[in-house]
mmCIF file of C-alpha atoms in Angstrom:
data_model
loop_
_atom_site.group_PDB
_atom_site.id
_atom_site.type_symbol
_atom_site.label_atom_id
_atom_site.label_comp_id
_atom_site.label_asym_id
_atom_site.label_seq_id
_atom_site.Cartn_x
_atom_site.Cartn_y
_atom_site.Cartn_z
ATOM 1 C CA MET A 1 0.000 0.000 0.000
ATOM 2 C CA SER A 2 2.884 2.387 0.556
ATOM 3 C CA THR A 3 4.289 4.403 -2.344
ATOM 4 C CA ALA A 4 7.570 6.149 -2.960
ATOM 5 C CA GLU A 5 5.982 9.290 -4.358
ATOM 6 C CA PRO A 6 3.274 11.541 -2.902
ATOM 7 C CA PRO A 7 -0.135 11.561 -4.591
ATOM 8 C CA SER A 8 -0.416 13.869 -7.565
ATOM 9 C CA THR A 9 -2.002 17.239 -6.975
ATOM 10 C CA THR A 10 -3.682 17.139 -10.372
ATOM 11 C CA ALA A 11 -7.371 16.356 -10.542
ATOM 12 C CA LEU A 12 -8.278 12.708 -10.223
ATOM 13 C CA THR A 13 -11.577 11.294 -11.321
ATOM 14 C CA GLY A 14 -11.524 8.642 -8.618
ATOM 15 C CA PRO A 15 -12.829 5.122 -9.154
ATOM 16 C CA SER A 16 -16.234 4.706 -10.686
ATOM 17 C CA LEU A 17 -18.936 4.453 -8.065
ATOM 18 C CA THR A 18 -21.593 3.226 -10.433
ATOM 19 C CA GLY A 19 -22.591 -0.413 -10.475
ATOM 20 C CA PRO A 20 -25.166 -2.624 -8.786
ATOM 21 C CA SER A 21 -27.860 -0.925 -6.801
ATOM 22 C CA LEU A 22 -27.119 -0.433 -3.118
ATOM 23 C CA THR A 23 -27.334 -3.629 -1.118
ATOM 24 C CA ALA A 24 -28.725 -4.237 2.354
ATOM 25 C CA PRO A 25 -26.158 -4.671 5.152
ATOM 26 C CA SER A 26 -24.569 -8.110 5.162
ATOM 27 C CA VAL A 27 -22.571 -10.227 7.609
ATOM 28 C CA THR A 28 -19.806 -12.699 6.828
ATOM 29 C CA ALA A 29 -20.540 -16.411 7.288
ATOM 30 C CA SER A 30 -17.501 -16.868 9.558
ATOM 31 C CA TYR A 31 -19.057 -14.569 12.173
ATOM 32 C CA ALA A 32 -22.469 -16.222 11.852
ATOM 33 C CA LEU A 33 -20.866 -19.599 12.517
ATOM 34 C CA ALA A 34 -18.927 -18.149 15.457
ATOM 35 C CA VAL A 35 -22.183 -16.960 17.019
ATOM 36 C CA LEU A 36 -23.709 -20.401 16.582
ATOM 37 C CA SER A 37 -20.698 -22.271 17.958
ATOM 38 C CA ALA A 38 -20.505 -19.985 21.017
ATOM 39 C CA THR A 39 -23.947 -21.020 22.256
ATOM 40 C CA ALA A 40 -24.329 -24.105 24.401
ATOM 41 C CA GLU A 41 -27.048 -25.665 22.257
ATOM 42 C CA GLY A 42 -25.164 -25.029 19.013
ATOM 43 C CA THR A 43 -28.284 -24.301 17.013
ATOM 44 C CA GLY A 44 -26.846 -25.923 13.936
ATOM 45 C CA GLY A 45 -24.847 -24.924 10.927
ATOM 46 C CA SER A 46 -25.810 -23.987 7.427
ATOM 47 C CA GLY A 47 -24.916 -26.062 4.409
ATOM 48 C CA SER A 48 -25.540 -23.024 2.209
ATOM 49 C CA TRP A 49 -22.350 -21.309 3.437
ATOM 50 C CA ALA A 50 -19.584 -22.766 1.321
ATOM 51 C CA LEU A 51 -16.847 -20.305 2.345
ATOM 52 C CA PRO A 52 -16.156 -18.210 5.459
ATOM 53 C CA THR A 53 -16.294 -15.121 3.234
ATOM 54 C CA ASP A 54 -19.851 -15.880 2.060
ATOM 55 C CA ARG A 55 -22.257 -13.087 3.048
ATOM 56 C CA LEU A 56 -25.638 -13.264 4.766
ATOM 57 C CA GLU A 57 -28.156 -10.498 4.353
ATOM 58 C CA TYR A 58 -28.667 -8.855 7.736
ATOM 59 C CA GLY A 59 -32.224 -10.240 7.928
ATOM 60 C CA GLU A 60 -30.739 -13.748 7.964
ATOM 61 C CA MET A 61 -28.366 -12.796 10.765
ATOM 62 C CA ARG A 62 -31.217 -11.324 12.781
ATOM 63 C CA ALA A 63 -33.173 -14.565 12.296
ATOM 64 C CA LEU A 64 -30.146 -16.531 13.493
ATOM 65 C CA TRP A 65 -29.989 -14.411 16.651
ATOM 66 C CA ASP A 66 -33.748 -14.900 17.147
ATOM 67 C CA GLU A 67 -33.068 -18.638 17.110
ATOM 68 C CA VAL A 68 -30.087 -18.363 19.475
ATOM 69 C CA LEU A 69 -32.043 -16.269 21.977
ATOM 70 C CA ALA A 70 -35.009 -18.651 21.842
ATOM 71 C CA ALA A 71 -32.841 -21.564 23.011
ATOM 72 C CA ARG A 72 -33.554 -23.010 26.468
ATOM 73 C CA ASP A 73 -30.287 -21.803 28.010
ATOM 74 C CA ALA A 74 -30.321 -18.317 26.451
ATOM 75 C CA GLY A 75 -30.629 -15.242 28.606
ATOM 76 C CA PRO A 76 -29.788 -11.576 28.905
ATOM 77 C CA HIS A 77 -26.040 -12.327 29.062
ATOM 78 C CA THR A 78 -25.903 -14.431 25.882
ATOM 79 C CA GLY A 79 -24.201 -11.578 24.038
ATOM 80 C CA LEU A 80 -21.392 -11.535 26.603
ATOM 81 C CA LEU A 81 -20.993 -15.276 26.184
ATOM 82 C CA VAL A 82 -20.695 -14.983 22.404
ATOM 83 C CA GLY A 83 -18.151 -12.149 22.606
ATOM 84 C CA ASP A 84 -16.070 -13.927 25.253
ATOM 85 C CA ARG A 85 -15.840 -17.056 23.120
ATOM 86 C CA ILE A 86 -14.948 -15.332 19.864
ATOM 87 C CA ARG A 87 -11.806 -16.638 18.170
ATOM 88 C CA PRO A 88 -9.722 -15.076 15.393
ATOM 89 C CA GLU A 89 -11.285 -17.293 12.739
ATOM 90 C CA GLY A 90 -14.724 -16.013 13.750
ATOM 91 C CA LEU A 91 -13.682 -12.592 12.476
ATOM 92 C CA HIS A 92 -11.954 -14.133 9.445
ATOM 93 C CA ILE A 93 -9.133 -11.949 8.089
ATOM 94 C CA LEU A 94 -9.809 -9.147 10.595
ATOM 95 C CA GLY A 95 -9.163 -11.567 13.449
ATOM 96 C CA HIS A 96 -5.846 -12.695 11.975
ATOM 97 C CA LEU A 97 -4.885 -9.109 11.189
ATOM 98 C CA VAL A 98 -5.558 -8.073 14.801
ATOM 99 C CA LEU A 99 -3.333 -10.920 16.004
ATOM 100 C CA THR A 100 -0.409 -9.468 14.035
ATOM 101 C CA CYS A 101 -0.910 -5.787 14.914
ATOM 102 C CA ALA A 102 1.896 -3.941 16.683
ATOM 103 C CA SER A 103 -0.336 -2.333 19.325
ATOM 104 C CA LEU A 104 -3.925 -1.906 20.449
ATOM 105 C CA ALA A 105 -4.052 1.385 18.534
ATOM 106 C CA ASP A 106 -3.081 -0.393 15.313
ATOM 107 C CA ALA A 107 -5.698 -3.074 15.992
ATOM 108 C CA ALA A 108 -8.406 -0.464 16.646
ATOM 109 C CA GLN A 109 -7.511 1.344 13.417
ATOM 110 C CA ALA A 110 -7.654 -1.956 11.536
ATOM 111 C CA ALA A 111 -11.100 -2.638 13.014
ATOM 112 C CA GLU A 112 -12.214 0.859 12.055
ATOM 113 C CA ARG A 113 -11.320 0.221 8.423
ATOM 114 C CA TYR A 114 -12.019 -3.499 7.979
ATOM 115 C CA HIS A 115 -15.031 -4.131 10.235
ATOM 116 C CA PRO A 116 -17.317 -4.158 7.140
ATOM 117 C CA LEU A 117 -15.609 -7.447 6.192
ATOM 118 C CA VAL A 118 -17.212 -8.922 9.336
ATOM 119 C CA SER A 119 -20.481 -6.984 9.300
ATOM 120 C CA GLN A 120 -21.992 -3.998 7.539
ATOM 121 C CA ALA A 121 -24.674 -3.733 10.225
ATOM 122 C CA GLY A 122 -22.474 -1.465 12.348
ATOM 123 C CA THR A 123 -19.405 0.759 12.281
ATOM 124 C CA VAL A 124 -16.343 0.837 14.542
ATOM 125 C CA THR A 125 -14.620 4.136 15.327
ATOM 126 C CA LEU A 126 -11.560 5.223 17.296
ATOM 127 C CA ASP A 127 -11.641 8.668 18.897
ATOM 128 C CA ARG A 128 -8.599 9.837 20.865
ATOM 129 C CA ARG A 129 -8.500 12.889 23.114
ATOM 130 C CA ASP A 130 -7.538 13.952 26.639
ATOM 131 C CA GLY A 131 -5.261 10.964 27.185
ATOM 132 C CA VAL A 132 -7.787 8.232 26.389
ATOM 133 C CA GLY A 133 -9.202 6.516 23.341
ATOM 134 C CA ARG A 134 -12.827 5.541 22.854
ATOM 135 C CA ILE A 135 -13.441 2.593 20.559
ATOM 136 C CA GLY A 136 -17.078 2.981 19.605
ATOM 137 C CA TYR A 137 -19.619 0.711 17.958
ATOM 138 C CA ARG A 138 -22.685 2.147 16.262
ATOM 139 C CA PRO A 139 -25.303 -0.080 14.597
ATOM 140 C CA THR A 140 -26.273 1.016 11.110
ATOM 141 C CA VAL A 141 -29.679 -0.646 11.400
ATOM 142 C CA GLY A 142 -32.507 0.729 13.527
ATOM 143 C CA PRO A 143 -32.739 -0.260 17.227
ATOM 144 C CA PRO A 144 -35.757 -2.557 16.652
ATOM 145 C CA ALA A 145 -33.697 -4.559 14.130
ATOM 146 C CA MET A 146 -30.855 -5.422 16.516
ATOM 147 C CA HIS A 147 -31.113 -7.246 19.845
ATOM 148 C CA PRO A 148 -29.148 -5.670 22.723
ATOM 149 C CA GLN A 149 -27.321 -9.003 22.994
ATOM 150 C CA GLN A 150 -25.991 -8.496 19.459
ATOM 151 C CA VAL A 151 -24.466 -5.168 20.469
ATOM 152 C CA GLU A 152 -23.028 -6.696 23.632
ATOM 153 C CA ALA A 153 -21.519 -9.527 21.585
ATOM 154 C CA VAL A 154 -19.701 -7.025 19.368
ATOM 155 C CA VAL A 155 -18.410 -4.867 22.237
ATOM 156 C CA SER A 156 -17.302 -7.842 24.327
ATOM 157 C CA SER A 157 -15.611 -9.399 21.273
ATOM 158 C CA MET A 158 -13.631 -6.156 20.849
ATOM 159 C CA VAL A 159 -12.381 -6.514 24.433
ATOM 160 C CA ARG A 160 -11.620 -10.199 23.871
ATOM 161 C CA ALA A 161 -9.636 -9.313 20.719
ATOM 162 C CA ALA A 162 -7.726 -6.632 22.654
ATOM 163 C CA ARG A 163 -6.711 -9.314 25.145
ATOM 164 C CA TRP A 164 -5.167 -11.340 22.310
ATOM 165 C CA ILE A 165 -2.647 -8.497 22.124
ATOM 166 C CA ALA A 166 -2.467 -7.119 25.661
ATOM 167 C CA GLY A 167 -2.918 -10.337 27.639
ATOM 168 C CA ASP A 168 -5.853 -12.112 29.255
ATOM 169 C CA ASP A 169 -5.713 -9.958 32.385
ATOM 170 C CA TRP A 170 -5.958 -6.646 30.488
ATOM 171 C CA THR A 171 -8.959 -4.455 31.321
ATOM 172 C CA PRO A 172 -10.248 -1.230 29.750
ATOM 173 C CA LEU A 173 -10.918 1.907 31.755
ATOM 174 C CA ALA A 174 -14.669 1.775 31.168
ATOM 175 C CA VAL A 175 -17.367 0.269 28.955
ATOM 176 C CA SER A 176 -20.712 1.813 28.039
ATOM 177 C CA PHE A 177 -23.864 0.637 26.291
ATOM 178 C CA ALA A 178 -26.621 2.792 24.826
ATOM 179 C CA HIS A 179 -29.370 0.316 25.825
ATOM 180 C CA PRO A 180 -30.667 -0.439 29.342
ATOM 181 C CA ARG A 181 -29.273 -3.373 31.293
ATOM 182 C CA ALA A 182 -31.479 -6.450 31.099
ATOM 183 C CA GLY A 183 -29.715 -8.845 33.460
ATOM 184 C CA THR A 184 -27.681 -8.684 36.651
ATOM 185 C CA ALA A 185 -24.580 -6.508 36.797
ATOM 186 C CA GLU A 186 -22.138 -9.142 38.041
ATOM 187 C CA PRO A 187 -21.384 -10.924 34.713
ATOM 188 C CA TYR A 188 -20.492 -7.575 33.104
ATOM 189 C CA ALA A 189 -18.173 -6.638 35.955
ATOM 190 C CA ARG A 190 -16.556 -10.088 35.873
ATOM 191 C CA PHE A 191 -15.906 -10.073 32.123
ATOM 192 C CA PHE A 192 -14.885 -6.447 31.555
ATOM 193 C CA GLY A 193 -13.183 -5.863 34.927
ATOM 194 C CA CYS A 194 -14.072 -2.156 34.862
ATOM 195 C CA PRO A 195 -17.077 0.147 35.402
ATOM 196 C CA VAL A 196 -19.900 -0.641 32.960
ATOM 197 C CA THR A 197 -22.694 1.860 32.345
ATOM 198 C CA PHE A 198 -26.001 1.478 30.517
ATOM 199 C CA ASP A 199 -28.422 3.959 28.962
ATOM 200 C CA ALA A 200 -25.280 5.813 27.900
ATOM 201 C CA ARG A 201 -24.760 8.122 24.957
ATOM 202 C CA ASP A 202 -23.051 5.385 22.924
ATOM 203 C CA ASN A 203 -21.582 1.892 22.899
ATOM 204 C CA ALA A 204 -17.874 2.298 23.608
ATOM 205 C CA VAL A 205 -14.758 0.842 25.196
ATOM 206 C CA THR A 206 -12.528 3.465 26.847
ATOM 207 C CA VAL A 207 -8.792 2.692 26.803
ATOM 208 C CA ALA A 208 -5.829 4.592 28.262
ATOM 209 C CA ASP A 209 -3.462 6.069 25.676
ATOM 210 C CA ALA A 210 -0.591 4.234 27.335
ATOM 211 C CA ASP A 211 -2.352 0.919 26.676
ATOM 212 C CA LEU A 212 -3.228 1.876 23.115
ATOM 213 C CA ASP A 213 0.340 2.805 22.188
ATOM 214 C CA ARG A 214 2.272 0.097 24.050
ATOM 215 C CA ARG A 215 4.202 -1.871 21.426
ATOM 216 C CA ARG A 216 4.241 -5.640 21.467
ATOM 217 C CA PRO A 217 7.696 -7.065 22.226
ATOM 218 C CA LEU A 218 7.386 -9.529 19.329
ATOM 219 C CA TYR A 219 5.947 -8.076 16.139
ATOM 220 C CA ASP A 220 6.275 -9.297 12.544
ATOM 221 C CA PRO A 221 5.508 -6.405 10.162
ATOM 222 C CA ALA A 222 5.822 -8.626 7.091
ATOM 223 C CA LEU A 223 3.112 -10.999 8.333
ATOM 224 C CA ASN A 224 0.926 -8.050 9.282
ATOM 225 C CA ALA A 225 1.373 -6.593 5.792
ATOM 226 C CA LEU A 226 0.304 -9.887 4.186
ATOM 227 C CA HIS A 227 -2.888 -9.997 6.232
ATOM 228 C CA ARG A 228 -3.566 -6.324 5.580
ATOM 229 C CA ALA A 229 -3.105 -6.720 1.826
ATOM 230 C CA TYR A 230 -5.619 -9.571 1.770
ATOM 231 C CA ALA A 231 -8.067 -7.571 3.883
ATOM 232 C CA GLU A 232 -7.690 -4.623 1.529
ATOM 233 C CA ARG A 233 -8.421 -6.823 -1.479
ATOM 234 C CA LEU A 234 -11.553 -8.230 0.165
ATOM 235 C CA LEU A 235 -12.664 -4.734 1.144
ATOM 236 C CA GLN A 236 -12.321 -3.525 -2.439
ATOM 237 C CA GLN A 237 -14.400 -6.460 -3.645
ATOM 238 C CA LEU A 238 -17.064 -5.737 -1.043
ATOM 239 C CA SER A 239 -17.038 -2.034 -1.854
ATOM 240 C CA ALA A 240 -17.722 -2.721 -5.516
ATOM 241 C CA ALA A 241 -21.320 -3.461 -4.576
ATOM 242 C CA GLY A 242 -21.342 -2.044 -1.080
ATOM 243 C CA THR A 243 -22.977 0.760 0.796
ATOM 244 C CA VAL A 244 -22.905 4.433 -0.056
ATOM 245 C CA ALA A 245 -20.233 4.959 2.612
ATOM 246 C CA ASP A 246 -18.082 2.172 1.126
ATOM 247 C CA ARG A 247 -18.221 3.788 -2.296
ATOM 248 C CA VAL A 248 -17.461 7.250 -0.986
ATOM 249 C CA ARG A 249 -14.459 5.852 0.922
ATOM 250 C CA GLN A 250 -13.267 4.237 -2.313
ATOM 251 C CA TRP A 251 -13.561 7.554 -4.146
ATOM 252 C CA LEU A 252 -11.710 9.426 -1.405
ATOM 253 C CA GLU A 253 -8.806 6.967 -1.565
ATOM 254 C CA ARG A 254 -7.728 8.508 -4.886
ATOM 255 C CA ALA A 255 -9.383 11.912 -4.953
ATOM 256 C CA PRO A 256 -7.509 15.182 -4.393
ATOM 257 C CA LEU A 257 -8.518 16.200 -0.890
ATOM 258 C CA GLY A 258 -7.796 19.907 -1.148
ATOM 259 C CA ASP A 259 -11.132 20.790 -2.709
ATOM 260 C CA ALA A 260 -13.012 17.518 -2.203
ATOM 261 C CA GLY A 261 -16.735 17.966 -1.754
ATOM 262 C CA PRO A 262 -19.724 15.630 -1.746
ATOM 263 C CA GLU A 263 -20.868 16.814 -5.179
ATOM 264 C CA ASP A 264 -18.468 14.595 -7.184
ATOM 265 C CA PRO A 265 -19.168 11.232 -5.482
ATOM 266 C CA ALA A 266 -22.888 12.109 -5.429
ATOM 267 C CA ARG A 267 -22.783 12.700 -9.185
ATOM 268 C CA GLN A 268 -21.110 9.335 -9.821
ATOM 269 C CA LEU A 269 -23.712 7.602 -7.648
ATOM 270 C CA ASN A 270 -26.509 9.399 -9.497
ATOM 271 C CA LEU A 271 -27.675 10.921 -6.209
ATOM 272 C CA SER A 272 -28.338 14.454 -5.121
ATOM 273 C CA VAL A 273 -26.019 15.789 -2.436
ATOM 274 C CA ARG A 274 -28.951 15.860 -0.036
ATOM 275 C CA THR A 275 -29.764 12.201 -0.726
ATOM 276 C CA LEU A 276 -26.096 11.262 -0.355
ATOM 277 C CA ARG A 277 -25.908 12.968 3.025
ATOM 278 C CA ARG A 278 -29.119 11.289 4.145
ATOM 279 C CA ALA A 279 -27.839 7.851 3.058
ATOM 280 C CA LEU A 280 -24.550 8.356 4.903
ATOM 281 C CA HIS A 281 -26.430 9.404 8.040
ATOM 282 C CA ALA A 282 -28.552 6.243 7.817
ATOM 283 C CA GLU A 283 -25.326 4.204 7.619
ATOM 284 C CA GLY A 284 -23.997 5.819 10.784
ATOM 285 C CA THR A 285 -21.508 8.245 9.266
ATOM 286 C CA SER A 286 -21.276 11.541 7.398
ATOM 287 C CA TRP A 287 -19.390 13.213 4.561
ATOM 288 C CA ARG A 288 -17.357 15.196 7.116
ATOM 289 C CA ALA A 289 -16.380 12.033 9.022
ATOM 290 C CA LEU A 290 -15.385 10.152 5.863
ATOM 291 C CA LEU A 291 -13.331 13.095 4.601
ATOM 292 C CA ASP A 292 -11.613 13.405 7.974
ATOM 293 C CA THR A 293 -10.747 9.691 7.931
ATOM 294 C CA ALA A 294 -9.377 9.985 4.380
ATOM 295 C CA ARG A 295 -7.194 12.935 5.391
ATOM 296 C CA HIS A 296 -5.938 10.978 8.391
ATOM 297 C CA GLY A 297 -5.020 7.952 6.282
ATOM 298 C CA ARG A 298 -3.282 10.001 3.596
ATOM 299 C CA ALA A 299 -1.339 12.022 6.180
ATOM 300 C CA ARG A 300 -0.096 8.798 7.769
ATOM 301 C CA ARG A 301 0.996 7.397 4.404
ATOM 302 C CA LEU A 302 2.868 10.565 3.477
ATOM 303 C CA LEU A 303 4.624 10.736 6.837
ATOM 304 C CA GLU A 304 5.540 7.055 6.636
ATOM 305 C CA THR A 305 6.687 6.938 3.018
ATOM 306 C CA THR A 306 8.105 10.391 2.181
ATOM 307 C CA VAL A 307 10.379 13.068 3.620
ATOM 308 C CA LEU A 308 8.130 15.930 2.522
ATOM 309 C CA PRO A 309 7.980 18.829 5.015
ATOM 310 C CA LEU A 310 4.718 19.437 6.817
ATOM 311 C CA ASP A 311 3.890 22.561 4.822
ATOM 312 C CA ARG A 312 3.924 20.440 1.632
ATOM 313 C CA ILE A 313 1.977 17.542 3.143
ATOM 314 C CA ALA A 314 -0.786 19.816 4.446
ATOM 315 C CA PRO A 315 -2.267 20.780 1.025
ATOM 316 C CA LEU A 316 -2.018 17.165 -0.162
ATOM 317 C CA VAL A 317 -4.394 16.142 2.631
ATOM 318 C CA GLY A 318 -6.649 19.170 2.207
ATOM 319 C CA LEU A 319 -5.438 21.283 5.123
ATOM 320 C CA SER A 320 -4.477 24.954 5.049
ATOM 321 C CA GLY A 321 -0.938 24.666 6.366
ATOM 322 C CA ALA A 322 1.530 23.045 8.742
ATOM 323 C CA THR A 323 -0.196 24.415 11.848
ATOM 324 C CA ALA A 324 -3.543 22.949 10.797
ATOM 325 C CA LEU A 325 -1.836 19.627 10.024
ATOM 326 C CA VAL A 326 -0.175 19.488 13.460
ATOM 327 C CA ARG A 327 -3.492 20.239 15.167
ATOM 328 C CA ALA A 328 -5.448 17.678 13.118
ATOM 329 C CA PHE A 329 -2.811 14.949 13.304
ATOM 330 C CA THR A 330 -2.481 15.298 17.068
ATOM 331 C CA ARG A 331 -6.252 14.866 17.329
ATOM 332 C CA TRP A 332 -6.112 11.754 15.130
ATOM 333 C CA GLU A 333 -3.083 10.005 16.607
ATOM 334 C CA GLY A 334 -2.527 11.587 20.008
ATOM 335 C CA VAL A 335 0.980 12.689 18.957
ATOM 336 C CA PRO A 336 2.156 15.457 16.579
ATOM 337 C CA PRO A 337 3.294 14.449 13.069
ATOM 338 C CA GLY A 338 6.960 15.084 13.833
ATOM 339 C CA ALA A 339 6.939 12.627 16.732
ATOM 340 C CA TYR A 340 5.004 10.095 14.645
ATOM 341 C CA ARG A 341 7.507 10.342 11.785
ATOM 342 C CA SER A 342 10.528 10.111 14.090
ATOM 343 C CA ARG A 343 9.573 6.555 15.080
ATOM 344 C CA CYS A 344 8.716 5.531 11.547
ATOM 345 C CA ARG A 345 11.363 5.704 8.816
ATOM 346 C CA PRO A 346 10.041 6.193 5.239
ATOM 347 C CA GLY A 347 9.178 2.848 3.674
ATOM 348 C CA SER A 348 9.495 0.816 6.874
ATOM 349 C CA CYS A 349 6.179 1.412 8.625
ATOM 350 C CA GLU A 350 3.232 -0.900 8.459
ATOM 351 C CA PRO A 351 0.368 0.463 6.322
ATOM 352 C CA PRO A 352 -2.222 2.589 8.143
ATOM 353 C CA GLY A 353 -5.270 0.905 9.640
#
């Protein structure tokens, strides 16, 4: 993914966003099977899933959860059980990519980008400020379409995946859920090992910056790059017939960011700007958020792969100057660009997550 030269400042058309009509959210078969295998009754498999990368329409996944929750031994903590028992293969390539990440921050960034390979029914975000990071999960389907246990399975699986890197005794600072608690508090306290709140503003795992940035003593960047390249290829295939947000992300990967606006991707999708914004909102994101993420990713690549000064990088990522770049990059990464670059020689860093 890294390049020796910075992106051209000439106008780019970006990849075509036309194609099949927008699809409903889908979930990979590997995660569906992981949910089934995590339940005591093992409600069966499905002979129709030939490969772990096969996709289920979200309605099928909801029906599977209906079946799981109707089992005799199911209860309000079934979501915790599923998340606690998740294994790397249940998340397919994302699980294996997380296992080879250099730090929790790298793993969270990988989840932010590649979570659609597991499920398009929700988005993962990483927000860092004031010495902590919040790894959030927001469903992209309406509350009636998703059981609270499904949300709890995702959030608890994120903590379980973090423990693959940080160790089984690692605990976050706090966990929150947007829905009310349905069962007793003790299983949540036992699994997460930290304060857990309900009826909160969002679903999130709060992590100390020191934990996010702690490097693993043994890290193989070549193996991580192999997993990331495969994940990127699968993401491109999914995006070819994916959501509006997927297609806008694809366009932003190659577009000049200095004067990027929603008009161009909207035109290629045959949508009005208003309809585009409404579709992105329904998918749990916005044009501003996608543009910010694209600027973040391009800034990382330029810092990792070039020796360009900050005042030349800034316009390439659509910012007014070096001061604006320092401010934005510190918000994204928790460190200024100079400090980030000093620990990452050009051409040697792992690709951004």
